[in-house]
């Protein structure tokens, strides 16, 4: 679910922040990168959880819709010269092929996981959570200590509130 180009294309196509010709020039630049993006995505995926595989498949089917429906409609109404449209359409076809190949690879992973009954849990577990916490929070204490401090502070605040309420 980390690898999906739909949002960027939807934003550029759907928002009127610049003339359509300029937005389509941005789309063209993005389209050139899509095959490499998905090749990199395939290379990066290692032991995904079945839940995330399913999510990625569904999300990228949505990305295909953006490129198969929204982009052609914008192109048609754009008033771009025919050679420019043809160039963008060719890049769009390559981008859609890259997404389809990615979806097929994910579906193969899904089938392998279903056949073998394997696939890691989407839950991190304590050791991975602790490592993630160190990167995300960058606190001087571990998650357990921080949680204990928060509970102690909460108890102190409740005690103080109770005292104020009793006045």
PDB file of C-alpha atoms in Angstrom:
ATOM      1  CA  UNK A   1       0.000   0.000   0.000  1.00  0.00           C
ATOM      2  CA  UNK A   2       3.043   2.280   0.093  1.00  0.00           C
ATOM      3  CA  UNK A   3       3.463   2.235  -3.669  1.00  0.00           C
ATOM      4  CA  UNK A   4       0.698   4.010  -5.547  1.00  0.00           C
ATOM      5  CA  UNK A   5       0.927   6.871  -8.036  1.00  0.00           C
ATOM      6  CA  UNK A   6      -2.783   7.685  -8.199  1.00  0.00           C
ATOM      7  CA  UNK A   7      -2.815  10.516  -5.661  1.00  0.00           C
ATOM      8  CA  UNK A   8      -0.173  12.587  -7.458  1.00  0.00           C
ATOM      9  CA  UNK A   9      -1.897  12.225 -10.798  1.00  0.00           C
ATOM     10  CA  UNK A  10      -5.340  12.918  -9.322  1.00  0.00           C
ATOM     11  CA  UNK A  11      -4.065  16.079  -7.683  1.00  0.00           C
ATOM     12  CA  UNK A  12      -2.481  17.404 -10.869  1.00  0.00           C
ATOM     13  CA  UNK A  13      -5.431  16.464 -13.070  1.00  0.00           C
ATOM     14  CA  UNK A  14      -8.207  17.414 -10.686  1.00  0.00           C
ATOM     15  CA  UNK A  15      -7.092  20.740  -9.277  1.00  0.00           C
ATOM     16  CA  UNK A  16      -7.146  23.945 -11.245  1.00  0.00           C
ATOM     17  CA  UNK A  17      -3.855  25.378  -9.944  1.00  0.00           C
ATOM     18  CA  UNK A  18      -2.488  26.012 -13.450  1.00  0.00           C
ATOM     19  CA  UNK A  19      -3.710  25.958 -17.049  1.00  0.00           C
ATOM     20  CA  UNK A  20      -4.516  22.463 -18.293  1.00  0.00           C
ATOM     21  CA  UNK A  21      -1.595  22.470 -20.752  1.00  0.00           C
ATOM     22  CA  UNK A  22       0.868  23.150 -17.932  1.00  0.00           C
ATOM     23  CA  UNK A  23      -0.724  20.478 -15.760  1.00  0.00           C
ATOM     24  CA  UNK A  24      -0.498  17.983 -18.604  1.00  0.00           C
ATOM     25  CA  UNK A  25       3.196  18.826 -18.980  1.00  0.00           C
ATOM     26  CA  UNK A  26       3.592  17.892 -15.302  1.00  0.00           C
ATOM     27  CA  UNK A  27       1.634  14.702 -15.901  1.00  0.00           C
ATOM     28  CA  UNK A  28       3.920  13.870 -18.814  1.00  0.00           C
ATOM     29  CA  UNK A  29       6.983  14.219 -16.585  1.00  0.00           C
ATOM     30  CA  UNK A  30       5.391  12.004 -13.943  1.00  0.00           C
ATOM     31  CA  UNK A  31       4.349   9.378 -16.483  1.00  0.00           C
ATOM     32  CA  UNK A  32       7.963   8.983 -17.579  1.00  0.00           C
ATOM     33  CA  UNK A  33       8.869   7.868 -14.052  1.00  0.00           C
ATOM     34  CA  UNK A  34       6.073   5.372 -13.429  1.00  0.00           C
ATOM     35  CA  UNK A  35       7.739   2.230 -14.880  1.00  0.00           C
ATOM     36  CA  UNK A  36      10.912   2.782 -12.833  1.00  0.00           C
ATOM     37  CA  UNK A  37       8.838   3.581  -9.753  1.00  0.00           C
ATOM     38  CA  UNK A  38       6.986   0.270  -9.921  1.00  0.00           C
ATOM     39  CA  UNK A  39      10.143  -1.675 -10.796  1.00  0.00           C
ATOM     40  CA  UNK A  40      11.653  -0.234  -7.633  1.00  0.00           C
ATOM     41  CA  UNK A  41       8.513  -1.097  -5.680  1.00  0.00           C
ATOM     42  CA  UNK A  42       8.681  -4.730  -6.757  1.00  0.00           C
ATOM     43  CA  UNK A  43      12.348  -4.877  -5.773  1.00  0.00           C
ATOM     44  CA  UNK A  44      11.611  -3.414  -2.322  1.00  0.00           C
ATOM     45  CA  UNK A  45       8.761  -5.684  -1.292  1.00  0.00           C
ATOM     46  CA  UNK A  46       9.852  -8.361   1.126  1.00  0.00           C
ATOM     47  CA  UNK A  47       7.508 -10.575   3.133  1.00  0.00           C
ATOM     48  CA  UNK A  48       4.429  -8.353   3.008  1.00  0.00           C
ATOM     49  CA  UNK A  49       1.438  -9.141   5.159  1.00  0.00           C
ATOM     50  CA  UNK A  50      -1.561 -10.567   3.284  1.00  0.00           C
ATOM     51  CA  UNK A  51      -3.615  -7.596   4.475  1.00  0.00           C
ATOM     52  CA  UNK A  52      -1.192  -5.123   2.898  1.00  0.00           C
ATOM     53  CA  UNK A  53      -0.977  -7.132  -0.329  1.00  0.00           C
ATOM     54  CA  UNK A  54      -4.772  -7.013  -0.683  1.00  0.00           C
ATOM     55  CA  UNK A  55      -4.790  -3.301   0.079  1.00  0.00           C
ATOM     56  CA  UNK A  56      -2.048  -2.603  -2.473  1.00  0.00           C
ATOM     57  CA  UNK A  57      -3.882  -4.568  -5.160  1.00  0.00           C
ATOM     58  CA  UNK A  58      -7.110  -2.635  -4.596  1.00  0.00           C
ATOM     59  CA  UNK A  59      -5.379   0.744  -4.397  1.00  0.00           C
ATOM     60  CA  UNK A  60      -3.445   0.192  -7.591  1.00  0.00           C
ATOM     61  CA  UNK A  61      -6.549  -0.931  -9.439  1.00  0.00           C
ATOM     62  CA  UNK A  62      -7.820   2.532  -8.507  1.00  0.00           C
ATOM     63  CA  UNK A  63      -4.611   4.038  -9.896  1.00  0.00           C
ATOM     64  CA  UNK A  64      -5.325   2.296 -13.177  1.00  0.00           C
ATOM     65  CA  UNK A  65      -8.719   3.979 -13.285  1.00  0.00           C
ATOM     66  CA  UNK A  66      -7.102   7.398 -12.896  1.00  0.00           C
ATOM     67  CA  UNK A  67      -4.801   6.742 -15.836  1.00  0.00           C
ATOM     68  CA  UNK A  68      -7.368   4.877 -17.937  1.00  0.00           C
ATOM     69  CA  UNK A  69     -10.277   7.279 -17.444  1.00  0.00           C
ATOM     70  CA  UNK A  70      -9.337  10.632 -15.915  1.00  0.00           C
ATOM     71  CA  UNK A  71      -6.203  11.320 -17.920  1.00  0.00           C
ATOM     72  CA  UNK A  72      -7.746  10.497 -21.331  1.00  0.00           C
ATOM     73  CA  UNK A  73     -10.756  12.703 -20.530  1.00  0.00           C
ATOM     74  CA  UNK A  74      -8.470  15.598 -19.584  1.00  0.00           C
ATOM     75  CA  UNK A  75      -6.365  15.044 -22.701  1.00  0.00           C
ATOM     76  CA  UNK A  76      -9.430  15.008 -24.931  1.00  0.00           C
ATOM     77  CA  UNK A  77     -10.659  18.341 -23.577  1.00  0.00           C
ATOM     78  CA  UNK A  78      -7.216  19.952 -23.401  1.00  0.00           C
ATOM     79  CA  UNK A  79      -6.813  21.402 -26.856  1.00  0.00           C
ATOM     80  CA  UNK A  80      -3.240  20.079 -27.046  1.00  0.00           C
ATOM     81  CA  UNK A  81      -1.849  19.453 -30.520  1.00  0.00           C
ATOM     82  CA  UNK A  82      -2.197  15.857 -31.747  1.00  0.00           C
ATOM     83  CA  UNK A  83       1.549  15.049 -31.484  1.00  0.00           C
ATOM     84  CA  UNK A  84       1.591  16.150 -27.826  1.00  0.00           C
ATOM     85  CA  UNK A  85      -1.506  14.082 -27.087  1.00  0.00           C
ATOM     86  CA  UNK A  86       0.021  11.052 -28.802  1.00  0.00           C
ATOM     87  CA  UNK A  87       3.230  11.376 -26.808  1.00  0.00           C
ATOM     88  CA  UNK A  88       1.322  11.549 -23.515  1.00  0.00           C
ATOM     89  CA  UNK A  89      -0.934   8.657 -24.550  1.00  0.00           C
ATOM     90  CA  UNK A  90       2.126   6.500 -25.308  1.00  0.00           C
ATOM     91  CA  UNK A  91       3.624   7.295 -21.895  1.00  0.00           C
ATOM     92  CA  UNK A  92       0.261   6.641 -20.283  1.00  0.00           C
ATOM     93  CA  UNK A  93       0.099   3.200 -21.926  1.00  0.00           C
ATOM     94  CA  UNK A  94       3.559   2.345 -20.549  1.00  0.00           C
ATOM     95  CA  UNK A  95       2.570   3.594 -17.109  1.00  0.00           C
ATOM     96  CA  UNK A  96      -0.593   1.490 -17.137  1.00  0.00           C
ATOM     97  CA  UNK A  97       1.435  -1.554 -18.194  1.00  0.00           C
ATOM     98  CA  UNK A  98       3.790  -0.959 -15.264  1.00  0.00           C
ATOM     99  CA  UNK A  99       0.880  -0.754 -12.835  1.00  0.00           C
ATOM    100  CA  UNK A 100      -0.707  -3.871 -14.307  1.00  0.00           C
ATOM    101  CA  UNK A 101       2.604  -5.742 -13.975  1.00  0.00           C
ATOM    102  CA  UNK A 102       2.840  -4.606 -10.359  1.00  0.00           C
ATOM    103  CA  UNK A 103      -0.717  -5.756  -9.647  1.00  0.00           C
ATOM    104  CA  UNK A 104       0.032  -9.106 -11.291  1.00  0.00           C
ATOM    105  CA  UNK A 105       3.119  -9.513  -9.117  1.00  0.00           C
ATOM    106  CA  UNK A 106       1.081  -8.678  -6.024  1.00  0.00           C
ATOM    107  CA  UNK A 107      -1.613 -11.159  -7.068  1.00  0.00           C
ATOM    108  CA  UNK A 108       1.080 -13.814  -7.497  1.00  0.00           C
ATOM    109  CA  UNK A 109       2.340 -13.028  -3.981  1.00  0.00           C
ATOM    110  CA  UNK A 110      -1.213 -13.271  -2.712  1.00  0.00           C
ATOM    111  CA  UNK A 111      -1.667 -16.679  -4.371  1.00  0.00           C
ATOM    112  CA  UNK A 112       1.664 -17.907  -2.960  1.00  0.00           C
ATOM    113  CA  UNK A 113       0.661 -16.778   0.518  1.00  0.00           C
ATOM    114  CA  UNK A 114      -2.749 -18.439   0.228  1.00  0.00           C
ATOM    115  CA  UNK A 115      -1.251 -21.704  -1.054  1.00  0.00           C
ATOM    116  CA  UNK A 116       1.459 -21.875   1.602  1.00  0.00           C
ATOM    117  CA  UNK A 117      -0.601 -20.461   4.441  1.00  0.00           C
ATOM    118  CA  UNK A 118       2.274 -18.107   5.135  1.00  0.00           C
ATOM    119  CA  UNK A 119       2.544 -14.372   5.274  1.00  0.00           C
ATOM    120  CA  UNK A 120       3.652 -12.335   8.210  1.00  0.00           C
ATOM    121  CA  UNK A 121       1.187 -10.654  10.495  1.00  0.00           C
ATOM    122  CA  UNK A 122       0.515  -6.991   9.866  1.00  0.00           C
ATOM    123  CA  UNK A 123       1.190  -6.458  13.577  1.00  0.00           C
ATOM    124  CA  UNK A 124       4.731  -5.314  14.269  1.00  0.00           C
ATOM    125  CA  UNK A 125       5.323  -7.120  17.534  1.00  0.00           C
ATOM    126  CA  UNK A 126       7.284  -5.701  20.455  1.00  0.00           C
ATOM    127  CA  UNK A 127      10.862  -5.788  19.050  1.00  0.00           C
ATOM    128  CA  UNK A 128       9.913  -4.070  15.769  1.00  0.00           C
ATOM    129  CA  UNK A 129       7.628  -1.619  17.553  1.00  0.00           C
ATOM    130  CA  UNK A 130      10.458  -0.640  19.893  1.00  0.00           C
ATOM    131  CA  UNK A 131      12.745   0.018  16.917  1.00  0.00           C
ATOM    132  CA  UNK A 132      10.018   2.000  15.143  1.00  0.00           C
ATOM    133  CA  UNK A 133       9.367   3.996  18.305  1.00  0.00           C
ATOM    134  CA  UNK A 134      13.039   4.996  18.529  1.00  0.00           C
ATOM    135  CA  UNK A 135      12.889   6.362  14.976  1.00  0.00           C
ATOM    136  CA  UNK A 136       9.464   7.972  15.140  1.00  0.00           C
ATOM    137  CA  UNK A 137       9.428   9.511  18.600  1.00  0.00           C
ATOM    138  CA  UNK A 138      13.135  10.058  19.263  1.00  0.00           C
ATOM    139  CA  UNK A 139      12.596  10.175  23.017  1.00  0.00           C
ATOM    140  CA  UNK A 140      15.269   9.648  25.637  1.00  0.00           C
ATOM    141  CA  UNK A 141      13.269   6.726  27.051  1.00  0.00           C
ATOM    142  CA  UNK A 142      11.697   3.614  25.590  1.00  0.00           C
ATOM    143  CA  UNK A 143       7.987   3.252  24.840  1.00  0.00           C
ATOM    144  CA  UNK A 144       7.200   1.355  28.039  1.00  0.00           C
ATOM    145  CA  UNK A 145       8.825   3.984  30.265  1.00  0.00           C
ATOM    146  CA  UNK A 146       7.115   6.816  28.397  1.00  0.00           C
ATOM    147  CA  UNK A 147       3.765   5.036  28.745  1.00  0.00           C
ATOM    148  CA  UNK A 148       4.317   4.540  32.485  1.00  0.00           C
ATOM    149  CA  UNK A 149       5.173   8.240  32.882  1.00  0.00           C
ATOM    150  CA  UNK A 150       2.024   9.205  31.002  1.00  0.00           C
ATOM    151  CA  UNK A 151      -0.117   6.975  33.224  1.00  0.00           C
ATOM    152  CA  UNK A 152       1.465   8.471  36.337  1.00  0.00           C
ATOM    153  CA  UNK A 153       0.861  11.996  35.059  1.00  0.00           C
ATOM    154  CA  UNK A 154      -2.725  11.090  34.186  1.00  0.00           C
ATOM    155  CA  UNK A 155      -3.305   9.729  37.708  1.00  0.00           C
ATOM    156  CA  UNK A 156      -1.801  12.902  39.234  1.00  0.00           C
ATOM    157  CA  UNK A 157      -4.013  15.103  37.057  1.00  0.00           C
ATOM    158  CA  UNK A 158      -7.121  13.120  37.990  1.00  0.00           C
ATOM    159  CA  UNK A 159      -6.211  13.466  41.669  1.00  0.00           C
ATOM    160  CA  UNK A 160      -5.754  17.215  41.234  1.00  0.00           C
ATOM    161  CA  UNK A 161      -9.048  17.506  39.333  1.00  0.00           C
ATOM    162  CA  UNK A 162     -10.818  15.588  42.081  1.00  0.00           C
ATOM    163  CA  UNK A 163      -9.395  17.989  44.664  1.00  0.00           C
ATOM    164  CA  UNK A 164     -10.551  21.008  42.663  1.00  0.00           C
ATOM    165  CA  UNK A 165     -14.006  19.480  42.224  1.00  0.00           C
ATOM    166  CA  UNK A 166     -14.308  18.915  45.960  1.00  0.00           C
ATOM    167  CA  UNK A 167     -13.690  22.591  46.772  1.00  0.00           C
TER     168      UNK A 167
END
